[in-house]
Each structure stands twice: as C-alpha cells, then as structure tokens.
Coordinates of C-alpha atoms in Angstrom, one line a residue:
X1 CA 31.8 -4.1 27.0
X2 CA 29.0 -2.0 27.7
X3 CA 29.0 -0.4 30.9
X4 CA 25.5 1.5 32.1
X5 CA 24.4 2.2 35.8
X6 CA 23.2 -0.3 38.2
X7 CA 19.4 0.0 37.5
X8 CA 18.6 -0.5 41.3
X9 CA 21.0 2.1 42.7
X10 CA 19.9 4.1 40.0
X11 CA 16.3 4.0 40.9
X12 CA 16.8 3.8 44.3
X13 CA 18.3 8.0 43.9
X14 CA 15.4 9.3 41.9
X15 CA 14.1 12.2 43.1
X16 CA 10.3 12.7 43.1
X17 CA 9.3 15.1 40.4
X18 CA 11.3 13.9 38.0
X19 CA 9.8 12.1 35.1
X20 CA 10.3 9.1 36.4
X21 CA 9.0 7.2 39.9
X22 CA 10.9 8.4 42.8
X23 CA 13.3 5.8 45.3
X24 CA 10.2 6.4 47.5
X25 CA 8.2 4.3 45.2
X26 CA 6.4 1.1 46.0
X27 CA 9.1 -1.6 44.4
X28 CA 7.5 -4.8 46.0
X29 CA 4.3 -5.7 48.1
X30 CA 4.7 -9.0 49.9
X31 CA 1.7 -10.4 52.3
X32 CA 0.6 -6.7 53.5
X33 CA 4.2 -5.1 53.6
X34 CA 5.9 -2.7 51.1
X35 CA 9.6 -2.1 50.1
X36 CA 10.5 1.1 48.0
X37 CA 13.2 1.1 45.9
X38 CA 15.3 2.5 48.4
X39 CA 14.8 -0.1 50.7
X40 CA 15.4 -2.6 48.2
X41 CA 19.0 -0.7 47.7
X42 CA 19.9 -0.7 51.0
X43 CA 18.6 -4.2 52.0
X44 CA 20.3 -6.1 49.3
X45 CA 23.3 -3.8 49.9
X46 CA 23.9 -5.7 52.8
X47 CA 23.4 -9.0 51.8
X48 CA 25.9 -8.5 49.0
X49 CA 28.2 -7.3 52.2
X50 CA 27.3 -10.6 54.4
X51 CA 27.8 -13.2 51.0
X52 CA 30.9 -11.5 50.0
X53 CA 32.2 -12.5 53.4
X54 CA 32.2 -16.2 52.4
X55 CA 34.6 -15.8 49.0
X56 CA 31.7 -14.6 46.7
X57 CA 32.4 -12.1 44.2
X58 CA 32.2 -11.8 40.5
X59 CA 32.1 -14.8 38.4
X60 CA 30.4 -16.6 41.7
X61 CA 27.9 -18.6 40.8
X62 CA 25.0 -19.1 43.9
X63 CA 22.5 -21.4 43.8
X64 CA 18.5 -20.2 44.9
X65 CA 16.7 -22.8 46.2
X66 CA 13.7 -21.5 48.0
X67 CA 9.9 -20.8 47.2
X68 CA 9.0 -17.0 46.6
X69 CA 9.4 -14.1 49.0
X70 CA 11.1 -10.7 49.5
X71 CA 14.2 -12.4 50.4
X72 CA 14.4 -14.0 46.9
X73 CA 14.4 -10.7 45.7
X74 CA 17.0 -9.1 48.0
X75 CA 19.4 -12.2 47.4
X76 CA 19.2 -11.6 43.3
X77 CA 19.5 -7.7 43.6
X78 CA 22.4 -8.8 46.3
X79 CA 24.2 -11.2 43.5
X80 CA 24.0 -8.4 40.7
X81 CA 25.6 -6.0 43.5
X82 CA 28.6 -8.5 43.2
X83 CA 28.8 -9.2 39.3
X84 CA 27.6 -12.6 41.1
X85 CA 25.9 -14.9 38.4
X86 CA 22.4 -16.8 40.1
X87 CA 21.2 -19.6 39.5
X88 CA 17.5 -20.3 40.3
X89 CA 16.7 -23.9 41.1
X90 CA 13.2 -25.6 40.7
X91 CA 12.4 -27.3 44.1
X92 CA 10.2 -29.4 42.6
X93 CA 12.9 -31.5 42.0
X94 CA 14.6 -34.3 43.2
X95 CA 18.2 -34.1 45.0
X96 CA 19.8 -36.0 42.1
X97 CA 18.5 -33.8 39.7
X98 CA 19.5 -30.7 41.6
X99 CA 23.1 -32.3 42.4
X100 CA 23.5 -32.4 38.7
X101 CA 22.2 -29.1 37.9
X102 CA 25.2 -27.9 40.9
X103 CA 28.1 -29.8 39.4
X104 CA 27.3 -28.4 35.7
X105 CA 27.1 -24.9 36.8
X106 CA 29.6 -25.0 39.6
X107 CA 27.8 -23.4 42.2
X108 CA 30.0 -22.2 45.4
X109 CA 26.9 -21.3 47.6
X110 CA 23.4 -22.7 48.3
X111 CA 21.2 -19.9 49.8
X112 CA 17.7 -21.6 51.2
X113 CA 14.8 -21.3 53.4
X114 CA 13.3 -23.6 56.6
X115 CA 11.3 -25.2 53.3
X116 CA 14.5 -26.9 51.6
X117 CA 16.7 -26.6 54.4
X118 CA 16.6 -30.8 54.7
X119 CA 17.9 -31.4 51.1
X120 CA 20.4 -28.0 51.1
X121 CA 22.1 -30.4 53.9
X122 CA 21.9 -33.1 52.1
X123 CA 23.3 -31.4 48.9
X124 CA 26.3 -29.9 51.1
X125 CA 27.0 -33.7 51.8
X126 CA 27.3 -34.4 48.5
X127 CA 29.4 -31.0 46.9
X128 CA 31.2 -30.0 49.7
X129 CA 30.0 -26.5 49.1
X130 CA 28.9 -23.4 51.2
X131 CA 25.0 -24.0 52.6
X132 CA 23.5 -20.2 53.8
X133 CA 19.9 -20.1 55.2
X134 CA 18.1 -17.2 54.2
X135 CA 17.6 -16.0 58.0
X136 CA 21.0 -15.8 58.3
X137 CA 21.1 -12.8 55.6
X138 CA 17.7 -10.8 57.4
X139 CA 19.3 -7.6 59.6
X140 CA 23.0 -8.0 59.1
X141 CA 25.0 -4.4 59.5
X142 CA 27.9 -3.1 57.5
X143 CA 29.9 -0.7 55.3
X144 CA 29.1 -1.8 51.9
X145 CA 30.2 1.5 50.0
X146 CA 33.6 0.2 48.8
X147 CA 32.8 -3.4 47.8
X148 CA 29.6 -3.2 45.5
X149 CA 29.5 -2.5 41.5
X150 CA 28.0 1.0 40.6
X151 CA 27.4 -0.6 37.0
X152 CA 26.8 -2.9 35.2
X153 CA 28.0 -4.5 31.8
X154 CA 25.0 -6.1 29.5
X155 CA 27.2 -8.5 27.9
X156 CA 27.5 -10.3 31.7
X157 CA 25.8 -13.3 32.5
X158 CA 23.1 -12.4 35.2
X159 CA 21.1 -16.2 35.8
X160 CA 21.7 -19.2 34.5
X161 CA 18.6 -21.1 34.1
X162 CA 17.9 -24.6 33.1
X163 CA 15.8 -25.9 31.0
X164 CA 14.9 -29.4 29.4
X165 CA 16.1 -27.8 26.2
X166 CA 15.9 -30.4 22.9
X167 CA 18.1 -33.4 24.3
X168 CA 16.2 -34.4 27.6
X169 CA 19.6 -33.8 29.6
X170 CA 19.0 -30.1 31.5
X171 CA 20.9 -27.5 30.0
X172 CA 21.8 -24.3 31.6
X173 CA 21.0 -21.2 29.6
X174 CA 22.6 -17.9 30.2
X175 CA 20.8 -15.1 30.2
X176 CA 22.7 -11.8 30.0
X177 CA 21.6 -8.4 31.6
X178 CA 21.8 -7.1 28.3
X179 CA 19.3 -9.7 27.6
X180 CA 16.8 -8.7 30.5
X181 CA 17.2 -5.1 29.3
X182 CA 15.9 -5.8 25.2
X183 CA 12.7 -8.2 26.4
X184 CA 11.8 -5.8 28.9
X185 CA 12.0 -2.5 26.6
X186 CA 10.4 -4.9 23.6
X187 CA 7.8 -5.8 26.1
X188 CA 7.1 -2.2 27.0
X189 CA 7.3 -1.0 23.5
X190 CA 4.9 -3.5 23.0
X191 CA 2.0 -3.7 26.1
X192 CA 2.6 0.1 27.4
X193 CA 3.7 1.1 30.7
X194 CA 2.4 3.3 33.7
X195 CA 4.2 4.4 36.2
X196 CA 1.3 2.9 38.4
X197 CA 1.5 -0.1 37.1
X198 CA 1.4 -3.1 39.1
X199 CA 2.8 -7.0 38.0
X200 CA 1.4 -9.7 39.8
X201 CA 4.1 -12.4 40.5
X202 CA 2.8 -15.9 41.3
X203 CA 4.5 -17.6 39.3
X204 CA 8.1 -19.2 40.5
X205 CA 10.9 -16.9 40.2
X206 CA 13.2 -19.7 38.9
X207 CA 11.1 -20.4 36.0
X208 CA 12.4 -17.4 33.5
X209 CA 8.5 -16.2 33.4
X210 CA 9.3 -14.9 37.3
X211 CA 12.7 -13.4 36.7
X212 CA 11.6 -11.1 34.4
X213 CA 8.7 -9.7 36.0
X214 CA 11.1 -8.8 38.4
X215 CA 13.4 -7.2 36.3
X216 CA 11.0 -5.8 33.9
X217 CA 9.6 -3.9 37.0
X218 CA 13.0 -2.3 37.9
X219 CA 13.7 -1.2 35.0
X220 CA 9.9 0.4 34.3
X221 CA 10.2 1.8 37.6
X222 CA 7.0 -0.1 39.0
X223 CA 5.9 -2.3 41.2
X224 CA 5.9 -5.6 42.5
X225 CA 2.8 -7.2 43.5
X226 CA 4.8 -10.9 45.0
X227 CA 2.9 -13.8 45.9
X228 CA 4.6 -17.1 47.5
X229 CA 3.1 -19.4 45.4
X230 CA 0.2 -19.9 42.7
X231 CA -3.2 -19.8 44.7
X232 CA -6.4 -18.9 42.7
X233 CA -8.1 -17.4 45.7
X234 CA -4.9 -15.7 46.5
X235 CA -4.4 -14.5 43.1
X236 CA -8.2 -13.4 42.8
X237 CA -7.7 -11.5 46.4
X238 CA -5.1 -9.3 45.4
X239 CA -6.6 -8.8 41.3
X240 CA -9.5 -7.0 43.8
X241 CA -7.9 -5.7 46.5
X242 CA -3.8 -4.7 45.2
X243 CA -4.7 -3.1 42.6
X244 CA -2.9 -5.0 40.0
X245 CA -2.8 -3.7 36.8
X246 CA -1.1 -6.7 34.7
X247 CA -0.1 -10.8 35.6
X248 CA 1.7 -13.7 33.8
X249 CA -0.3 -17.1 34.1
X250 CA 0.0 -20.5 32.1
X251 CA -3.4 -21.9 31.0
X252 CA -3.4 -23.9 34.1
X253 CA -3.8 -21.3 36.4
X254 CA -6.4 -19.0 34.3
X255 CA -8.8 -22.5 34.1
X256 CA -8.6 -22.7 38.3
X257 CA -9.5 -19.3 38.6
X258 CA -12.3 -18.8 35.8
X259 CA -13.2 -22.3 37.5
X260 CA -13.3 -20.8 41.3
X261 CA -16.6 -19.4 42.6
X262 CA -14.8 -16.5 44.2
X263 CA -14.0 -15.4 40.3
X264 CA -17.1 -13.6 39.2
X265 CA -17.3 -11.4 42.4
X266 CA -14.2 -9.2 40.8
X267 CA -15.2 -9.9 37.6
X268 CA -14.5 -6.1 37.1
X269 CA -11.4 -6.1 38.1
X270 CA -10.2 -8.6 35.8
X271 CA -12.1 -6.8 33.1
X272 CA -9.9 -3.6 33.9
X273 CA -6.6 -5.1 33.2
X274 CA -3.8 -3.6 30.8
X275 CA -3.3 -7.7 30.2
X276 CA -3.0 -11.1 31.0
X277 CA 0.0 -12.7 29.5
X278 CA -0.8 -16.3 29.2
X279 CA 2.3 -18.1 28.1
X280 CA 4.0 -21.7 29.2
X281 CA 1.5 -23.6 26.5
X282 CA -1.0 -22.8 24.4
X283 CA -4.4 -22.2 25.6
X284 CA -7.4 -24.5 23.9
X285 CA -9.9 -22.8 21.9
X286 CA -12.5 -23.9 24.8
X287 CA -10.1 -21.6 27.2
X288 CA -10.0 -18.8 24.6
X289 CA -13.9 -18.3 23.9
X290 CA -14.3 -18.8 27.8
X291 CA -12.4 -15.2 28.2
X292 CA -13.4 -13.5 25.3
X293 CA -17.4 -14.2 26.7
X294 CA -15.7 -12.6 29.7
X295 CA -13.8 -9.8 28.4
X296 CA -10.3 -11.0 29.6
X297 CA -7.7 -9.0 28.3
X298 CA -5.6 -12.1 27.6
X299 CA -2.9 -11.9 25.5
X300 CA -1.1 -15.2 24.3
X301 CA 2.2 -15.4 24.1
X302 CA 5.1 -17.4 22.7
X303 CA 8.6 -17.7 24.7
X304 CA 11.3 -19.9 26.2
X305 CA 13.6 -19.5 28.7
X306 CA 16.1 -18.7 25.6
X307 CA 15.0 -15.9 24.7
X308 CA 14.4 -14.4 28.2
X309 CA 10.9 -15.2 28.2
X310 CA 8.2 -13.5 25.5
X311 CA 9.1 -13.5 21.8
X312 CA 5.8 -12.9 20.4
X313 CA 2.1 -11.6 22.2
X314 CA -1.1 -11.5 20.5
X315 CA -2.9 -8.4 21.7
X316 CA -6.5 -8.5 22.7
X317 CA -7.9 -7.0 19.8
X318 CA -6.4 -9.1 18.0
X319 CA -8.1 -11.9 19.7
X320 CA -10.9 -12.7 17.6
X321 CA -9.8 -12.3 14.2
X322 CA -6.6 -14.3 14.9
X323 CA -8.0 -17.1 16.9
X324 CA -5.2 -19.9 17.9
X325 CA -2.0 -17.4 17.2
X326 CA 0.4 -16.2 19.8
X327 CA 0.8 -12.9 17.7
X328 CA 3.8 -10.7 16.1
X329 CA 7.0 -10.5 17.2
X330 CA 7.9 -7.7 19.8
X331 CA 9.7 -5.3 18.8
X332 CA 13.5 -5.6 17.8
X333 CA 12.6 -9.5 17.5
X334 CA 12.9 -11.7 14.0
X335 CA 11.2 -14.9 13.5
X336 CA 11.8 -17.3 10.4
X337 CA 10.3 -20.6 9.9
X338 CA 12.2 -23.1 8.1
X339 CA 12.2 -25.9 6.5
X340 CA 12.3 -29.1 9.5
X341 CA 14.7 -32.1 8.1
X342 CA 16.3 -30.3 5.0
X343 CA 18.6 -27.2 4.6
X344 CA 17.7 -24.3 6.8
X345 CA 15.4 -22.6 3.9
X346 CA 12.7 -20.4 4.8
X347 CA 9.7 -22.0 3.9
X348 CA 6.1 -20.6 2.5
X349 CA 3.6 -18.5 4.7
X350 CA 1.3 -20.9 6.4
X351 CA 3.3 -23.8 5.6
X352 CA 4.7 -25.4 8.8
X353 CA 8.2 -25.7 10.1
X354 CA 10.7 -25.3 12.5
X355 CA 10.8 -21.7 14.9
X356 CA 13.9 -19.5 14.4
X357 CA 14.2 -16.5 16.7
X358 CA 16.7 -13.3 16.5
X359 CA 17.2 -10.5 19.1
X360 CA 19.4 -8.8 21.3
X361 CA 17.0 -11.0 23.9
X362 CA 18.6 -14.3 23.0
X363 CA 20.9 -16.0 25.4
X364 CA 25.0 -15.8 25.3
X365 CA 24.4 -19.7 24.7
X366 CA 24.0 -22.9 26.8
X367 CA 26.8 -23.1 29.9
X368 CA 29.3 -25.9 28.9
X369 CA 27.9 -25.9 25.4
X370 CA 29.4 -24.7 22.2
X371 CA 26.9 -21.6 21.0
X372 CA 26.5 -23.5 17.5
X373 CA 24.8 -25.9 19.3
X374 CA 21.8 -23.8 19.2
X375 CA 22.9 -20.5 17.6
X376 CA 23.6 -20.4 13.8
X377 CA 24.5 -17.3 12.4
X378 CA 22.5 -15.3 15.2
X379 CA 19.3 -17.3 14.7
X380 CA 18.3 -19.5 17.6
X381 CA 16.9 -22.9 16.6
X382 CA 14.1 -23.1 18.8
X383 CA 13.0 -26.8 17.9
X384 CA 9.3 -25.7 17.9
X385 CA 7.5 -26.3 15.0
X386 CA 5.0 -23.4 13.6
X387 CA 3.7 -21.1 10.4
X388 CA 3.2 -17.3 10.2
X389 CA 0.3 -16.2 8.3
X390 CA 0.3 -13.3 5.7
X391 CA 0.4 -10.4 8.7
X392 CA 3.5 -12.2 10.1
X393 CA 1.3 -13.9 13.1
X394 CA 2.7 -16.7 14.4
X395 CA 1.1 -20.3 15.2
X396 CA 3.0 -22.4 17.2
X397 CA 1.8 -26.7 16.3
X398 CA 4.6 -28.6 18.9
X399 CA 6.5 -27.1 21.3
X400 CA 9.6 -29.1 20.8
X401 CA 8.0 -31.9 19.4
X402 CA 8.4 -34.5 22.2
X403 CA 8.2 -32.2 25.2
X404 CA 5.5 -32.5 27.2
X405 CA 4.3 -29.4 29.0
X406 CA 2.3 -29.9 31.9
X407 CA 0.7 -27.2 34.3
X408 CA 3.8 -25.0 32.5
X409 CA 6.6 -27.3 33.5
X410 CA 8.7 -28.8 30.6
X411 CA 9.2 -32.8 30.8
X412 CA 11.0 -34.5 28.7
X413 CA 10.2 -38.5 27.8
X414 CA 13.1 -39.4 27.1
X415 CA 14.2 -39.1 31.0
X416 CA 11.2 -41.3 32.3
X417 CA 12.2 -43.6 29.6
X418 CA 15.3 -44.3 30.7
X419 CA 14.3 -45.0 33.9
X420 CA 11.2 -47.3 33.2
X421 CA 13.6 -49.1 31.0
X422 CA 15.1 -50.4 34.6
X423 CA 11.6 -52.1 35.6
X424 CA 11.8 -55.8 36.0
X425 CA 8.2 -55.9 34.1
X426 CA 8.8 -53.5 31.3
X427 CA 9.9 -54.9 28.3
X428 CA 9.4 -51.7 26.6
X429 CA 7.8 -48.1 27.2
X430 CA 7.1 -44.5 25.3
X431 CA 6.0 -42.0 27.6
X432 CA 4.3 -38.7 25.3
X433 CA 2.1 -36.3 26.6
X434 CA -2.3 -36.5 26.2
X435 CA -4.2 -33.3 26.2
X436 CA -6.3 -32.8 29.5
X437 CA -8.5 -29.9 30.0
X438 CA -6.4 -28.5 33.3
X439 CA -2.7 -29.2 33.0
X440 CA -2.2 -28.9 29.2
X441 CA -0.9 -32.3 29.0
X442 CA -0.2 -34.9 31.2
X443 CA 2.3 -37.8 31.1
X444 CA 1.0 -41.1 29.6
X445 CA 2.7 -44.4 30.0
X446 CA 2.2 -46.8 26.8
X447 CA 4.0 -50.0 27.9
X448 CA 4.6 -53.6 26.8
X449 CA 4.6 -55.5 29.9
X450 CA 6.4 -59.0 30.8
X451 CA 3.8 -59.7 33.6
X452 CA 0.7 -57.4 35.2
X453 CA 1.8 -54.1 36.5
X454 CA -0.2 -51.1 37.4
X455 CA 0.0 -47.3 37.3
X456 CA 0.8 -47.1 41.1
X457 CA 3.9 -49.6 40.5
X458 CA 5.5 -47.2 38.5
X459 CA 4.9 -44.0 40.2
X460 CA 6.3 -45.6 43.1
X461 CA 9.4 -47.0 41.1
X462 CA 10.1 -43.9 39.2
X463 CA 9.7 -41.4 42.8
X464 CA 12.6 -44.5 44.0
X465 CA 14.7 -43.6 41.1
X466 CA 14.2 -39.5 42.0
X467 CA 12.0 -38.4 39.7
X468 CA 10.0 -35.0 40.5
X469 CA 6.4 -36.0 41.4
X470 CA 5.2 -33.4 38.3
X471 CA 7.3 -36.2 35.9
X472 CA 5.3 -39.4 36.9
X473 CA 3.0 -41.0 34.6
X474 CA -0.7 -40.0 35.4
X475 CA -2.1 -42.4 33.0
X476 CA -0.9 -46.1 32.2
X477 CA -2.0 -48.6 28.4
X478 CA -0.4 -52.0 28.7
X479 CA 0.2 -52.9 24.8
X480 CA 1.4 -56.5 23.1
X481 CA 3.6 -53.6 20.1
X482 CA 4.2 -50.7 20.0
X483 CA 4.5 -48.4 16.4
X484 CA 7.9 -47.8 14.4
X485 CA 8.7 -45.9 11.5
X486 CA 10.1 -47.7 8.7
X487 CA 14.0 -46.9 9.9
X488 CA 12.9 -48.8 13.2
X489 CA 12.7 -45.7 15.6
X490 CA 9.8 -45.4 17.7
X491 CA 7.0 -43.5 16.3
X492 CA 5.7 -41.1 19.1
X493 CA 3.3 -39.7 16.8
X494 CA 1.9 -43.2 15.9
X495 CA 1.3 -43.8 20.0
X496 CA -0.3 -40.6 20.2
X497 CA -3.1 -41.4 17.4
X498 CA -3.4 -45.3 19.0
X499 CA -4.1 -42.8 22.8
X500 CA -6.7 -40.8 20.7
X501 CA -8.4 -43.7 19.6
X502 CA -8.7 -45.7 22.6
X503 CA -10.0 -42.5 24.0
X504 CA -12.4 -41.9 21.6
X505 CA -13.8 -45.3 21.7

C-alpha cells in the first residue's frame, strides 16, 4: 500500500518561511474564532485519545450525526488519527432511514450534538451500540503520542457516504484518502490555489460537497471559512466581511442570495472571487444570464458523491461561449459517453448517452456491493445521461434519469412509491420530479385515486411512514390512467409531458 504522512500532523510542523503555510496558519474560522493547524493537531489528537478509550481503532466505523461546527471537524481529523473510517449521516432523515444506513455500514459509535441527541437515544435502543455526545469529547487531557498513526495509506477507506445511487435503496460509497488526495490536486490543477485562500463551507459536511472542502483545504494548506448551516445573509456576511476567496453552492442557494436585498451591497466582493462552484444540479439558463449580467465568477460543475465530488468545471470564461455545459474534465479525469440500452460503445460527439467516468478519484466501490456493480473495467457507470461537444465539453440532460434533485438532495421515486402504494385511497401513484425556479425540482404526486384525497393526506401519511420532510410530495394530480410503454412499465417520461401540459394550459 501506499504509505505518505498524515497531512494534518504534517501541516501542523511547518515552519514559517518555508514555501508552504506555516502550523501557525488560520486552518478554520468558525462564528468569530480561529484554529491554526496546530491547534487542529493537538485538539483532534485528543479526541482520537478519549474515542479510542471505548474499543475504537482501525477498521471502526463511527457514525456523525450532527449539523456543522468545529467539532465536526476535530471528530473526522480524530477518526483519520485512528485509521477510523466515518461515516457522515444526513439529519434530515428519518430514524428508520438512519437505522438502516447503521446496520449496512456497521457502525460501533454514534458521536452527536444537543440537536440529535433525542433520536441518537433512540437509535442506541434500537443497535445496542456506543452513543457519545460531542461535549463529552471538548477539553479531555492525555498522552496520545503512542496511540495515533503518523501516516496514512491512500488505498484506505476514509468516509463512507451514502447516496441514493441508481436503485432507490441507499448505498454506501467508499471513498478512499487516495481518493480525496486526486480530486483535490485535479481541482487545484484546475481553479489555482493561494496560500490566502479562503473556502466558504455552508454546505453539510455529510453531503461529499462538504467533506472535500475540508480536505481540499488541508491539503492546499488554507483555510476554512465554516458556517453551521446554509443562510443567505449569513453567507453574504462573511463573502464581505471573511474575506472568502472561493465557495461551493447548489443553484438553490445562489437564487436566495442573488434574490436577498442584502446582495448588491457586496456586490464587489462577489465580483472578486477566484470562483463559485455551483454543482448538486444544473443551473437554468435564467440563473446563468442572471450572473453573467453580474459578473459571478460561477463555474458549473458536474460530480457525484462517486467520484469524491467534481469531475468536470466549466471555467468562467468559458461561460458564454459554452452556455448550458458543465465543462472539461479535471485533470487526470476520463469521461466517455456510451451508448444507453445496447453494448457499452462510445457513441458520436453530441449524440446523447450514458456518463462514464475514470480517475484515481473514483471510489473503492459500494460497501456490501460487488465493485462490478458499478465499476467495469475502471470506468464508473454513472447512470447520467449526456454528450460532449467537439472541445470535449460535457452536457449533462438527466441526472440519473429518475432522480429527482431538489434544493441539492437526491430523492429517489421509487421509495415514495412504495410507500404511497400502502394508502387505503391510492390505487396507483408515479412520483417524478417538475422543474421550479428555487429548488431545481420538486416532488410531484400523479395518482389514481379510489375516493378524494388531498395533498395534505399524504404528506401526513408518508411523514407516518418516516419519510424525510425534503421527500414529501409538494404538488398532487388526481388522474382516471396513467401512461405505459408498450412492455407495460410505467412511462415516467409520458407523466412528465401530461405535468407540462396541464401546466401549460
């Protein structure tokens, strides 16, 4: 294996002068307080000390289930400092689903904060495993010096992170350090890096957008600029006052804040950006001309959680002359398209099919999945459907067909299928995703119906069957048929265009 030194403890013993930031360097900024690299060292040295206490160690995997703050950070660095493997859990979701999400990846330890502490208890209940509340880790002594890793090996699994993947059943990818360390040197080969540079982090650290600002700012040597949670006034504040030189956003967010009348008083500011990397969905032309009237430096993207977040990034010069592209690949990256229901054959420029993805980025494979299932000789079936052009851009048409992306979270239909299916007054559903200006898309219901039922019905059945709120049906069409393809499947597609038209008319 590939053995290289610890990035933190590395950092953390630069010297200034040398050519690189200095352990004295700002790593994080959190709500007015800095921690240097040093700090960061010695902090989540002892945390490593304090959860090695309770039987974790290498090959541990610890479950995260809190919102952003320094202590999410400590805890990671803390897990890597015991060849621990994370894994980062979306609050946003039910017990059930997070119960699941513990049994597939084994988890011997929930660490959370006074915000999930009720349903950390009532997980315990249910595993019988080790609950830890984040307070109990903040100023705990000891002599760490003999227990933690000085390297690291690439080929380990740092995170596992799950995703809706292609199925609608949550699969839990595995992302390698080796795999943090080729998207963040791609990245930098491919947006520049300053040693002043600061990332703005507001978006969730267990989404895989998070993570790697985090470790993408280790290993650059910069900082940290960490926000709890997405705020548009928050995230304007600190675009004037932090001086934040780059941040990650999904369309979502960028429409609050261009939609906020705080906006145009750092207008500026934005304006002075190295970037804005605007990935999670694509962005509608409407959003596009909105920032190019307003010299954004927005740069779209195209990622998944596969691939340790970015694949390709259209720059901002490219902006204009490539309008509705996500750009090139970064570097040390391949994409193919292929052909969708035949053999794997690369197909024409400009002629659409399915996404195939190659790089020392891609994930070891899915946890308690066969890599075939995705992998074929070292090309990762995305499932998206897109074209390059003749300069090798990329445009991405579905994101995994069926998925619905909403607000930058991936819901699958399949899931609220299944349980609508159980509704006394539901002879049959197909839930798909309709475009709406804020959220990207947002879940529609198109239902034939044994009696009268109404929207609020079924957001109140599917929140009883533990659904996350961000999966309920926003919009309901009560229908006598619904449309099939000749084989007798459903046709989503069909639905979609009968949605279009009702809306149109």
């Amino acid at each position: 294996m590939s053995s290289i030194p610890a990035w933190l403890s590395q950092r953390a013993l630069q010297k200034s002068g040398s050519t690189h930031p200095a352990g004295n360097h700002p790593a994080l900024l959190f709500e007015g307080k800095m921690w240097t690299f040093e700090d960061l060292e010695a902090i989540s040295s002892l945390i490593a000390f304090k959860i090695a206490e309770i039987g974790i160690g290498a090959g541990s995997c610890v479950a995260v289930l809190m919102l952003n703050q320094p202590g999410y950070i400590f805890l990671l660095h803390a897990l890597s400092k015991l060849g621990a493997i994370a894994a980062p859990i979306n609050i946003r979701l039910s017990a059930q689903e997070i119960e699941w999400q513990l049994r597939d990846c084994q988890a011997k330890l929930i660490v959370y904060d006074h915000t999930t502490s009720a349903i950390a208890t009532q997980l315990q209940a249910w595993r019988s495993l080790d609950i830890l509340d984040l307070t109990e880790l903040e100023g705990v002594t000891a002599n760490t010096s003999s227990l933690l890793l000085t390297d690291i090996e690439l080929e380990t699994v740092q995170a596992i992170i799950y995703t809706s993947g292609t199925t609608g059943v949550p699969k839990g990818v595995q992302l390698t350090y080796g795999n943090h360390w080729h998207s963040a040197v791609a990245s930098a080969m491919n947006l520049g890096v300053d040693r002043s540079d600061r990332w703005l982090l507001c978006l969730p650290l267990y989404h895989v957008g998070g993570i790697a600002i985090m470790w993408r700012s280790l290993i650059y040597g910069t900082t940290v600029v960490l926000q709890q949670r997405f705020d548009e006034e928050a995230v304007i504040q600190a675009i004037a006052s932090e001086q934040v030189t780059i941040l990650s956003l999904v369309p979502t967010m960028l429409i609050r804040i261009l939609e906020n009348a705080k906006f145009h008083d750092s207008l500026t500011h934005w304006q002075n950006l190295h970037g804005i990397l605007l990935g999670g969905a694509a962005p509608s032309q409407a959003l596009l001309n909105r920032c190019l009237e307003l010299k954004l430096p927005i740069m779209p993207t195209y990622g998944l959680t596969e691939a340790a977040s970015q694949v390709t990034t259209l720059l901002p010069q490219d902006l204009e002359r490539k309008p509705g592209s996500s750009g090139q690949p970064l570097l040390c990256d391949r994409i193919r398209i292929v052909a969708i229901e035949e053999e794997p054959t690369e197909v024409a420029v400009g002629e659409v099919g399915q996404i195939l993805v190659q790089g020392a980025n891609v994930m070891k494979g899915y946890i308690n999945h066969s890599q075939s299932e995705a992998i074929h000789d070292s090309w990762l079936y995305t499932g998206d459907l897109g074209y390059v052009d003749s300069e090798g851009f990329l445009y991405v048409v579905n994101r995994r067909s069926d998925l619905i992306i909403s607000g930058g979270e991936n819901i699958y239909p399949t899931e609220i299928e299944t349980v609508l299916s159980q509704h006394p007054a539901i002879l049959e559903v197909c839930i798909v995703g309709t475009e709406a200006p804020e959220w990207g898309q947002i879940v529609t219901a198109v239902a034939i119906a044994k009696q009268t039922i109404t929207l609020d019905e079924i957001q109140t059945f599917c929140t009883s069957h533990h659904l996350a709120r961000y999966k309920l049906p926003r919009i309901l069409h009560l229908v006598e048929t619904l449309p099939r393809t000749a084989n007798g499947k459903l046709s989503r597609q069909r639905v979609r265009e009968f949605i279009v038209k009702i809306v149109d008319s």
